[in-house]
Amino acid sequence: MWLAPEEVLVANALWVTERANPFFVLQRRRGHGKGGGLTGLLVGTLDVVLDSSARVAPYRILHQTQDLQVYWTVACGSSRKEITKHWEWLENNLLQTLSIFDNEEDITTFIKGKIHGIIAEENKNLQPQGDEDPGKFKEAELKMRKQFGMPEGEKLVNYYSCSYWKGRVPRQGWLYLTVNHMCFYSFLLGKEVSLVVQWVDVTRLEKNATLLFPESIRVDTRDQELFFSMFLNISETFKLMEQLANLAMRQLLDSEGFLEDKALLRPIRPHRNISALKRDLDARAKNECYRATFRLPRDERLDGHTGCTLWTPFNKLHIPGQMFISNNYICFASKEEDACHLIIPLREVTIVEKADSSSVLPSPLSISTKSKMTFLFANLKDRDFLVQRISDFLQKMPSKQPGSSIGERKASVVVTTPESPSAAQDVLEQPASPSSTLGGCRSICTQVPTASQGLLKLFQRNSSTEVLGAKGAKEKMKEESWNIHFFEYGRGMCMYRTARTRELVLKGIPEGLRGELWLLFSGAWNEMVTHPGYYAELVEKSTGKYSLATEEIERDLHRSMPEHPAFQNELGIAALRRVLTAYAFRNPTIGYCQAMNIVTSVLLLYGSEEEAFWLLVALCERMLPDYYNTRVVDSSILSAGALVDQGIFEELTRDFLPQLSEKMQDLGVISSISLSWFLTLFLSVMPFESAVIIVDCFFYEGIKVVLQVALAILDANMEQLLVCSDEGEAMTVLGRYLDNVVNKQSVSPPIPHLHALLTSGDDPPVEVDIFELLKVSYEKFSSLRANDIEQMRFKQRLKVIQSLEDTAKRSVVRAIPGDIGFSIEELEDLYMVFKAKHLASQYWGGSCTAAIRRDPSLPYLEQYRIDASQFQELFISLTPWACGSHTPVLAGRMFRLLDKNKDLLINFKEFVTGMSGMYHGDLTEKLKVLYKLHLPPALSPEEAESALEAARYFTEDSSSEEALPQEEQEEADNEDVREKRGEEKGTSPQDYRHYLRMWAQEKEAQKETIKDLPKMNQEQFIELCKTLYNMFSEDPMEQDLYHAIATVASLLLRIGEVGKKFSVRAGRKSRDIACSGDHGRTTAATVEVESPVPELHQDTAWEPQLSAAGDLQAKASGDTHLGKAPQESQVVGEGGSSEGQGSPSQLLSDDETKDDMSMSSYSVVSTGSLQCEDLTDDTVLVGGEVSSHVAAAHCEGTVDADWCISFEQILASILTESVLVNFFEKRVDIGLKIKDQKKVERQFSTSSDHEQSGVSG
């Protein structure tokens, strides 16, 4: 390619001049191409270590000046062909012009201008593709693609110089991190190392430091352990690797592939070596951290952040921290973790004002809200730009109020919302806190019967403070403490959140404020306010809809806190049903999962249905990621998210309680408690009034509290657990402890805990106060940090999801019938190849169909499916029947044969069935598969010259398994319509009854016999012959096989003619129906035909057959595809009488036989006497004699519809040739082909030829 001219001081160092003229020099890199020796080794090593562009472009053209001895690069090339093209263009277009100039400087200036013009012309028509990556980075991406054979769709994210430890020897090279792969390349003194690892195969990724591997990154897969070290910035590299591996795990879990963020802002000054993808991933990481810190909706994007101070009126201090601005929120986080957090929704903002700067308050900015709160920020570095961004976001806010006005007062910019009736009304429509929702948001659900307040208020008894006594007084004090806190720190979303807020939460939230504060702390309030009417619409849409989720919900409704009076009547049950059904309708990926009913029933006690719904959304989609996921382990009911936190809990147990950790592992207790403790937030194992205190803390602190409490429970029971002998005894100890965790401050009447009734023993239980348990958990295990938990979650997620993948593989392999023939190891290898092909479609967009249709909620067998193009690639590399250029045609037929449901996708079971038909079974089974590949539906109408006759034949053939009686067909169609209507009615995938029906059909299917196979017409037989001729190329017995198949083909043609005679005699009145009519008559005719076959084979002089054998060889070598136009084909027809006697000339006298021969579209020519190219279009060899009078009929392309042949006749004919029998019965090892396929998937591109021959020489 042409390069912008750059000066080169030393032109001949490491380069060899191959061509030269007075103005230009063409050079080749030393060591590239043939030869090279030690110099080539050294240069190759330097190029890799220094990341020289010569690795990609080993040829270049320089402009040289005679006097100045200065050179300028003008072009480079990856191949000699490319660079020669540029050289010839220069010689033809510039040399004559340059000879006119007298001044060297003018020549150089002219050449520079010309090259710049060429580059500009080439780039003029290119469409801009968003963010253009810097030139240096594009060069690195080009190296990556050429070195590792990656397609254009694989995007490089970043690359780093590092060392890979091979044994105890470090190999210096370059690590390339792409969206889907991690690649490493090193070339040192002739030793080449090339690694390619898919992110989806990574099982462990961690940064560690040992004596052997100082500060290294460890990457484990199922097969190998890799260590990389000597990074310039190991933290940045590891963080990026974590992100990419996390994306891959997410892809395996819920099939979400990586999509670039098109709305990402372009930087003002982009870094020269950072790609747009790297910036995208950095922005994603910041967005995720920002949303998790402030519990914001998932679609919120961080616009920027800056250092500042915030004036806190409650302690009269300026607290340093960071201000974060996004499209809907302004947030603040102090440097000290618990000092202050603040969230200001822009929908609440009325005024943004720049105040006058002073030495005390430099660059102040005040923000006022509708709730009459004012926040003062100072020490802002770029205040004007910040105010402009806030103003832009405010103008985009959807609002029913008049447009915001922007005015200026002296040196201030003010964004005001006039206090008018409309504004006051808007305050009601979008309240600042959940406490003001009585007449606002709840009114939107009046059309649908919903619970407008918490069920606890409707079913609470003894609620007066006087009756409750001391407990009532304590509750009153709590409420008063919170009211004082609201007065000092604010109420609603804009409340200052400090260490004082946490203290109040740990002391227990009053019953009357619990629902309001849960909404605020979880962030559910933001989503509810910004989506008015959403829940009511979902309830309306989901009412009356049936799906698998709704059936599971109905089954669990009466199991949800049955001991609570609120769920002992239809009001509570109906509210729970609506919330769970609405969420299943909103998120069909999750639908309904176990434990959601228990958590939702508690949410309904303290909030309205709409509030409970949005709390459930926050819980399932943000606070407990992947907990309620349909992807579960088949041996248990734990979801991926619960398994991840179970792994974290095991790791924390090893760190904090090492003496107990090993015992717990031996007993297997941790895996047993994860479901009930984490998935239900202790609600199913503790008394309700105690567990709800943990839920209070959970909504404020997140999963950290649940892990702390779990560790505190183990710590409290350590002595008893250490002497337990089995899992049951340990679970009894923990169960009795949890049953007696009490809340003595609860004002609600005690609800009998069913688990406690079952586990109570003879000894009087020791009561444990829930507040004391929380206090101990914070004192002993408060060192846990949210960032540490997220880091551990990533590490555990790799293990868990790979474990899920292994479980899926085992489940799929178990679902394969035992008669398939492959071993367990072969099936597992085939599954990995099949899955890799499916994932490739998601990587590079080669086939969107399979990726789009993948549903993780389906059975494992249905989750990975491939389309025709992907199947073709696998078929070509794995089939034992290699047919050269005819193989893709055969692959297409096999795909159509396997695709029973016609959805253009096949699953693994169907794929293995097809492979097994070719690899296993006896000669009959293999030939049966080959026979079916040349009948509809495998043989498409486009592939046959007479599709109409073939279709009519198979429609009317009563013995065909493909043709259904009309009544059955109509019934099947009606059943399909009913199934489609059923699918449209529900919102989730097909229910279990659909799979039960499929299973029953599979069980009822009887083994197919050769008598069930339909007969083959002449056109289909010709296609079968084409396949056989192509199948034998490059076989060691090639000549013998061609001779044998020519003999068999000639014999079968005669048999077909004999069968035609009988079928014509038997059914003259219905001559237009080929090989049909009464089934008994046809069978009888077939039997009569088969009896003369031995006489034909034994008594007839077969010189013509010997000629035909050579002819078929010529055909296979000269035209292996056999799919050309009829004019290029020569025809052989061999007929026979019913007695099996007669010379070739006698056979030609029959008109019907002539027609049959004239339509035959394959050619059999003799290489012994006549070459293919010597034959004219109208030449036909019949029995060794040349005839031309059938050419006209042949060009018409008609097919003899009366000619047909059965599978038994083909089988009997092939059994007469031992070489054919041996060919089909020989065993082929599929393991070797699978290994080759894995290599091919990551084969180096031929254009990136780093000539190793030169090194070896």
Coordinates of C-alpha atoms in Angstrom, one line a residue, residues 23-428:
F23 CA 14.7 7.7 -8.4
F24 CA 13.4 4.6 -6.6
V25 CA 14.7 1.5 -4.8
L26 CA 12.7 -1.7 -4.1
Q27 CA 13.9 -3.6 -1.1
R28 CA 13.3 -6.8 0.8
R29 CA 13.7 -7.5 4.5
R30 CA 16.7 -9.6 5.3
G31 CA 15.7 -13.1 6.3
H32 CA 12.4 -12.9 4.4
G33 CA 12.0 -15.4 1.5
K34 CA 14.5 -18.1 0.6
G35 CA 17.7 -18.3 2.5
G36 CA 18.6 -15.9 5.3
G37 CA 20.7 -18.0 7.7
L38 CA 21.8 -16.4 10.9
T39 CA 21.1 -12.9 9.6
G40 CA 17.5 -13.9 9.0
L41 CA 17.2 -15.3 12.5
L42 CA 18.5 -12.1 14.1
V43 CA 16.4 -9.8 11.9
G44 CA 13.2 -11.9 12.6
T45 CA 13.9 -11.8 16.3
L46 CA 14.4 -8.0 16.2
D47 CA 11.2 -7.5 14.2
V48 CA 9.2 -9.4 16.8
V49 CA 10.8 -7.8 19.9
L50 CA 10.6 -4.3 18.5
D51 CA 7.2 -4.8 16.9
S52 CA 8.5 -3.7 13.6
S53 CA 6.1 -3.2 10.7
A54 CA 8.4 -5.3 8.6
R55 CA 6.7 -8.4 10.1
V56 CA 3.6 -7.5 8.1
A57 CA 5.2 -5.7 5.1
P58 CA 8.6 -7.2 4.3
Y59 CA 8.8 -5.3 1.0
R60 CA 9.1 -1.5 0.6
I61 CA 9.9 1.1 -2.1
L62 CA 12.1 4.1 -1.3
H63 CA 12.6 7.3 -3.1
Q64 CA 16.3 8.1 -3.3
T65 CA 18.1 11.3 -4.1
Q66 CA 21.5 11.2 -5.8
D67 CA 23.2 14.1 -3.9
L68 CA 21.6 14.2 -0.5
Q69 CA 21.8 10.5 0.2
V70 CA 18.4 10.8 1.9
Y71 CA 15.7 8.2 1.4
W72 CA 11.9 8.5 1.7
T73 CA 9.4 5.6 2.1
V74 CA 6.6 5.7 -0.5
A75 CA 5.1 2.2 -0.4
C76 CA 5.2 -1.1 1.4
G77 CA 3.8 -4.5 0.6
S78 CA 3.1 -7.9 2.3
S79 CA 3.8 -9.8 -0.9
R80 CA 6.0 -9.6 -3.9
K81 CA 3.0 -9.3 -6.1
E82 CA 1.7 -6.3 -4.3
I83 CA 5.0 -4.4 -4.2
T84 CA 5.6 -5.2 -7.9
K85 CA 2.3 -3.6 -8.8
H86 CA 3.4 -0.4 -7.1
W87 CA 6.8 -0.5 -8.7
E88 CA 5.5 -0.9 -12.2
W89 CA 3.0 2.0 -11.6
L90 CA 5.9 4.3 -10.6
E91 CA 8.0 3.2 -13.6
N92 CA 5.2 3.7 -16.1
N93 CA 3.8 7.0 -14.7
L94 CA 6.6 8.9 -13.0
L95 CA 10.0 8.1 -14.4
Q96 CA 9.6 10.1 -17.6
T97 CA 8.2 13.1 -15.8
L98 CA 10.9 13.1 -13.2
S99 CA 13.7 13.1 -15.8
I100 CA 12.5 16.6 -16.8
F101 CA 13.4 18.2 -13.4
D102 CA 16.8 19.6 -12.8
N103 CA 16.6 20.2 -9.0
E104 CA 16.7 17.3 -6.6
E105 CA 14.5 19.2 -4.1
D106 CA 11.8 19.7 -6.8
I107 CA 11.8 16.0 -7.6
T108 CA 11.3 15.1 -3.9
T109 CA 8.6 17.7 -3.5
F110 CA 6.8 16.4 -6.6
I111 CA 7.0 12.8 -5.5
K112 CA 5.7 13.6 -2.0
G113 CA 2.8 15.5 -3.5
K114 CA 1.9 12.8 -5.9
I115 CA 2.0 10.1 -3.2
H116 CA -0.2 12.2 -0.9
G117 CA -2.6 12.7 -3.8
I118 CA -2.8 8.9 -4.4
I119 CA -3.5 8.2 -0.8
A120 CA -6.2 11.0 -0.6
E121 CA -7.8 9.6 -3.8
E122 CA -7.9 6.0 -2.3
N123 CA -9.5 7.3 0.9
K124 CA -12.0 9.6 -0.7
N125 CA -14.6 6.9 -1.4
L126 CA -14.2 5.1 1.9
Q127 CA -17.2 5.5 4.3
P128 CA -16.2 6.8 7.7
Q129 CA -16.8 4.0 10.2
G130 CA -17.4 6.0 13.4
D131 CA -14.3 6.2 15.5
E132 CA -11.2 5.7 13.4
D133 CA -8.5 3.8 15.2
P134 CA -5.0 5.5 15.1
G135 CA -2.6 4.4 12.4
K136 CA -0.2 2.6 14.7
F137 CA -3.1 0.5 16.1
K138 CA -4.4 -0.4 12.7
E139 CA -1.0 -1.7 11.8
A140 CA -1.0 -3.9 15.0
E141 CA -4.5 -5.2 14.1
L142 CA -3.2 -6.1 10.6
K143 CA -0.3 -8.0 12.1
M144 CA -2.7 -9.9 14.4
R145 CA -5.0 -10.9 11.6
K146 CA -2.2 -12.1 9.3
Q147 CA -0.3 -13.9 12.1
F148 CA -3.3 -15.8 13.5
G149 CA -5.6 -16.1 10.5
M150 CA -8.4 -14.1 12.1
P151 CA -11.2 -12.8 9.9
E152 CA -12.1 -9.1 9.5
G153 CA -14.9 -9.4 12.0
E154 CA -12.4 -10.1 14.9
K155 CA -11.5 -6.8 16.4
L156 CA -8.3 -6.1 18.3
V157 CA -8.8 -4.3 21.6
N158 CA -5.2 -3.8 22.7
Y159 CA -1.8 -5.3 22.5
Y160 CA 1.1 -5.5 25.0
S161 CA 4.7 -6.5 25.1
C162 CA 5.3 -9.3 27.6
S163 CA 7.0 -12.7 28.1
Y164 CA 5.4 -16.0 28.0
W165 CA 6.9 -18.7 30.2
K166 CA 7.4 -21.9 28.3
G167 CA 8.7 -24.2 31.0
R168 CA 11.3 -22.1 32.9
V169 CA 12.3 -20.1 29.8
P170 CA 10.6 -16.7 29.1
R171 CA 9.8 -16.0 25.5
Q172 CA 9.6 -12.3 24.8
G173 CA 6.8 -11.4 22.4
W174 CA 3.5 -9.6 21.9
L175 CA 0.1 -10.4 23.6
Y176 CA -2.9 -9.5 21.4
L177 CA -6.2 -9.2 23.2
T178 CA -9.2 -9.3 20.8
V179 CA -12.9 -9.4 21.6
N180 CA -13.1 -13.2 21.5
H181 CA -9.5 -14.4 21.7
M182 CA -6.2 -14.0 23.5
C183 CA -3.2 -14.5 21.2
F184 CA 0.5 -14.5 21.8
Y185 CA 3.4 -14.5 19.2
S186 CA 7.1 -14.8 19.8
F187 CA 10.0 -15.4 17.4
L188 CA 13.4 -15.6 18.9
L189 CA 16.4 -17.0 17.0
G190 CA 14.3 -19.5 15.0
K191 CA 12.1 -20.6 17.9
E192 CA 8.5 -19.6 17.2
V193 CA 5.7 -19.6 19.8
S194 CA 2.1 -19.0 18.7
L195 CA -0.8 -19.3 21.1
V196 CA -4.5 -18.7 20.5
V197 CA -7.0 -19.1 23.4
Q198 CA -10.7 -18.4 23.2
W199 CA -12.0 -16.4 26.1
V200 CA -15.0 -18.8 26.5
D201 CA -12.4 -21.5 27.3
V202 CA -10.8 -19.7 30.1
T203 CA -11.4 -21.4 33.5
R204 CA -9.1 -19.3 35.7
L205 CA -7.6 -15.8 35.4
E206 CA -5.6 -14.3 38.2
K207 CA -2.7 -12.0 38.9
N208 CA -0.1 -13.4 41.2
A209 CA 3.5 -13.2 42.2
T210 CA 5.7 -16.2 43.0
L211 CA 9.4 -16.8 43.1
L212 CA 9.2 -18.7 39.7
F213 CA 6.8 -16.2 38.1
P214 CA 7.4 -12.7 39.4
E215 CA 4.2 -10.5 39.1
S216 CA 2.6 -12.6 36.4
I217 CA -0.8 -13.2 35.0
R218 CA -2.0 -16.8 35.0
V219 CA -4.5 -18.0 32.4
D220 CA -5.9 -21.5 32.7
T221 CA -8.0 -23.5 30.3
R222 CA -9.2 -27.1 30.6
D223 CA -6.0 -28.2 28.8
Q224 CA -3.2 -25.9 29.8
E225 CA -1.8 -23.4 32.3
L226 CA -0.2 -20.2 30.8
F227 CA 1.9 -17.6 32.6
F228 CA 2.7 -14.2 31.2
S229 CA 5.0 -11.6 32.9
M230 CA 7.2 -8.6 32.3
F231 CA 4.4 -6.2 31.5
L232 CA 5.0 -2.5 31.5
N233 CA 1.5 -2.0 33.1
I234 CA 0.3 -5.3 34.5
S235 CA -2.7 -3.8 36.2
E236 CA -4.1 -2.3 33.0
T237 CA -3.5 -5.5 31.1
F238 CA -5.2 -7.7 33.8
K239 CA -8.2 -5.4 34.1
L240 CA -8.8 -5.6 30.3
M241 CA -8.4 -9.4 30.3
E242 CA -10.9 -9.6 33.1
Q243 CA -13.4 -7.5 31.1
L244 CA -13.0 -9.6 28.0
A245 CA -13.3 -12.9 29.9
N246 CA -16.4 -11.5 31.7
L247 CA -18.0 -10.7 28.4
A248 CA -17.3 -14.2 27.2
M249 CA -18.9 -15.7 30.3
R250 CA -21.9 -13.5 29.9
Q251 CA -22.2 -14.7 26.3
L252 CA -22.2 -18.4 27.5
L253 CA -24.7 -17.6 30.3
D254 CA -27.4 -15.6 28.4
S255 CA -26.1 -15.5 24.8
E256 CA -25.4 -11.7 24.9
G257 CA -22.6 -11.1 22.4
F258 CA -20.4 -8.0 22.4
L259 CA -21.8 -5.0 20.7
E260 CA -20.0 -1.7 20.3
D261 CA -21.5 1.3 22.0
K262 CA -22.3 3.5 19.1
A263 CA -23.3 6.4 21.4
L264 CA -19.9 6.5 23.0
L265 CA -18.5 10.0 22.9
R266 CA -15.3 10.6 20.8
P267 CA -12.4 11.9 22.8
I268 CA -11.1 15.4 22.0
R269 CA -7.5 14.2 21.9
P270 CA -7.5 10.4 21.3
H271 CA -4.4 8.5 22.4
R272 CA -2.3 7.3 19.5
N273 CA -2.3 3.7 20.6
I274 CA -5.8 3.2 22.1
S275 CA -8.5 1.8 20.0
A276 CA -12.2 2.7 20.0
L277 CA -12.9 -0.7 21.4
K278 CA -10.6 -0.1 24.3
R279 CA -12.2 3.2 25.1
D280 CA -15.6 1.4 24.8
L281 CA -14.6 -1.2 27.3
D282 CA -13.1 1.4 29.7
A283 CA -16.4 3.3 29.5
R284 CA -18.4 0.2 30.2
A285 CA -16.3 -0.6 33.3
K286 CA -16.8 3.0 34.6
N287 CA -20.5 2.8 33.8
E288 CA -20.9 -0.4 35.7
C289 CA -19.1 0.8 38.7
Y290 CA -21.1 4.1 38.7
R291 CA -24.4 2.3 38.5
A292 CA -23.5 -0.2 41.2
T293 CA -22.3 2.5 43.5
F294 CA -25.4 4.6 43.3
R295 CA -27.9 1.9 42.5
L296 CA -29.0 3.5 39.2
P297 CA -30.9 2.0 36.3
R298 CA -29.1 -0.3 33.9
D299 CA -29.4 2.1 30.9
E300 CA -27.7 5.0 32.8
R301 CA -24.4 6.2 31.2
L302 CA -21.7 8.2 32.9
D303 CA -20.9 11.3 31.0
G304 CA -17.9 12.4 33.2
H305 CA -16.6 13.0 36.6
T306 CA -14.5 15.6 38.4
G307 CA -13.0 16.3 41.8
C308 CA -14.8 18.8 44.0
T309 CA -16.0 19.5 47.5
L310 CA -19.6 19.3 48.9
W311 CA -20.9 21.5 51.7
T312 CA -22.7 19.3 54.2
P313 CA -25.0 21.4 56.4
F314 CA -25.4 18.7 59.0
N315 CA -21.8 18.9 60.2
K316 CA -20.8 22.3 58.6
L317 CA -17.9 20.8 56.6
H318 CA -16.6 20.9 53.0
I319 CA -16.2 17.2 52.2
P320 CA -13.8 16.3 49.3
G321 CA -14.9 13.8 46.8
Q322 CA -15.9 13.2 43.2
M323 CA -18.9 14.5 41.3
F324 CA -20.4 12.2 38.7
I325 CA -22.7 13.4 35.9
S326 CA -24.8 11.2 33.7
N327 CA -27.8 11.9 31.4
N328 CA -30.3 11.7 34.3
Y329 CA -28.4 12.1 37.6
I330 CA -25.8 14.1 39.4
C331 CA -24.1 12.1 42.1
F332 CA -21.4 12.7 44.7
A333 CA -19.1 10.2 46.5
S334 CA -16.8 11.3 49.2
K335 CA -13.2 10.1 49.4
E336 CA -13.9 8.5 52.8
E337 CA -16.2 5.6 52.2
D338 CA -18.9 6.4 54.7
A339 CA -18.6 10.2 54.9
C340 CA -21.3 11.1 52.4
H341 CA -23.1 9.8 49.3
L342 CA -25.5 11.9 47.3
I343 CA -27.9 11.3 44.4
I344 CA -29.7 14.2 42.7
P345 CA -32.1 13.2 39.9
L346 CA -32.1 15.8 37.2
R347 CA -35.9 15.5 37.2
E348 CA -35.8 17.2 40.7
V349 CA -33.5 20.0 39.8
T350 CA -35.0 23.5 39.5
I351 CA -31.9 25.8 39.6
V352 CA -28.2 25.4 38.6
E353 CA -26.3 28.5 39.5
K354 CA -22.7 29.6 39.4
A355 CA -22.0 31.6 42.5
D356 CA -19.2 34.2 42.9
S357 CA -15.8 32.7 43.6
S358 CA -13.8 33.5 46.7
S359 CA -10.7 32.3 48.5
V360 CA -12.9 30.3 50.8
L361 CA -15.2 28.9 48.0
P362 CA -13.3 28.7 44.7
S363 CA -15.6 28.0 41.7
P364 CA -18.8 27.3 43.6
L365 CA -21.9 25.8 42.0
S366 CA -25.3 25.5 43.8
I367 CA -28.0 23.1 42.7
S368 CA -31.6 23.5 44.0
T369 CA -34.3 20.9 43.9
K370 CA -38.1 20.8 44.0
S371 CA -38.0 19.6 47.6
K372 CA -36.4 23.0 48.6
M373 CA -33.0 21.5 49.2
T374 CA -29.9 23.3 48.0
F375 CA -26.5 21.6 47.4
L376 CA -23.3 23.6 47.3
F377 CA -20.3 22.3 45.4
A378 CA -16.9 24.0 45.2
N379 CA -13.4 23.6 43.9
L380 CA -14.7 22.6 40.4
K381 CA -11.9 22.7 37.8
D382 CA -14.0 23.4 34.7
R383 CA -17.1 24.9 36.1
D384 CA -18.4 26.5 32.9
F385 CA -18.2 23.3 30.9
L386 CA -19.8 21.4 33.7
V387 CA -22.8 23.8 33.9
Q388 CA -23.2 23.6 30.1
R389 CA -23.4 19.8 30.3
I390 CA -25.9 19.9 33.1
S391 CA -28.0 22.5 31.1
D392 CA -27.9 20.3 28.0
F393 CA -29.2 17.3 30.0
L394 CA -31.9 19.4 31.7
Q395 CA -33.2 20.5 28.4
K396 CA -33.5 16.9 27.2
M397 CA -35.5 15.8 30.3
P398 CA -39.0 14.6 29.4
S399 CA -41.3 16.9 31.4
K400 CA -44.9 18.1 31.3
Q401 CA -43.8 21.5 32.5
P402 CA -42.9 24.4 30.3
G403 CA -39.4 24.3 28.8
S404 CA -36.6 25.3 31.2
S405 CA -35.3 28.8 30.7
I406 CA -31.6 29.7 30.8
G407 CA -30.8 33.2 32.0
E408 CA -27.8 35.0 33.3
R409 CA -27.4 37.1 36.4
K410 CA -24.1 38.9 36.6
A411 CA -21.6 36.1 36.3
S412 CA -24.0 33.3 36.9
V413 CA -25.8 30.9 34.7
V414 CA -29.2 29.9 36.1
V415 CA -31.4 27.1 34.9
T416 CA -34.8 27.7 36.5
T417 CA -38.2 26.0 36.5
P418 CA -40.9 28.6 37.3
E419 CA -43.0 27.7 40.3
S420 CA -46.3 27.6 38.7
P421 CA -49.4 25.4 39.1
S422 CA -48.1 23.1 36.4
A423 CA -44.9 22.7 38.2
A424 CA -46.7 22.0 41.5
Q425 CA -48.7 19.4 39.6
D426 CA -45.5 17.9 38.3
V427 CA -44.3 17.5 41.8
L428 CA -47.3 15.4 42.5

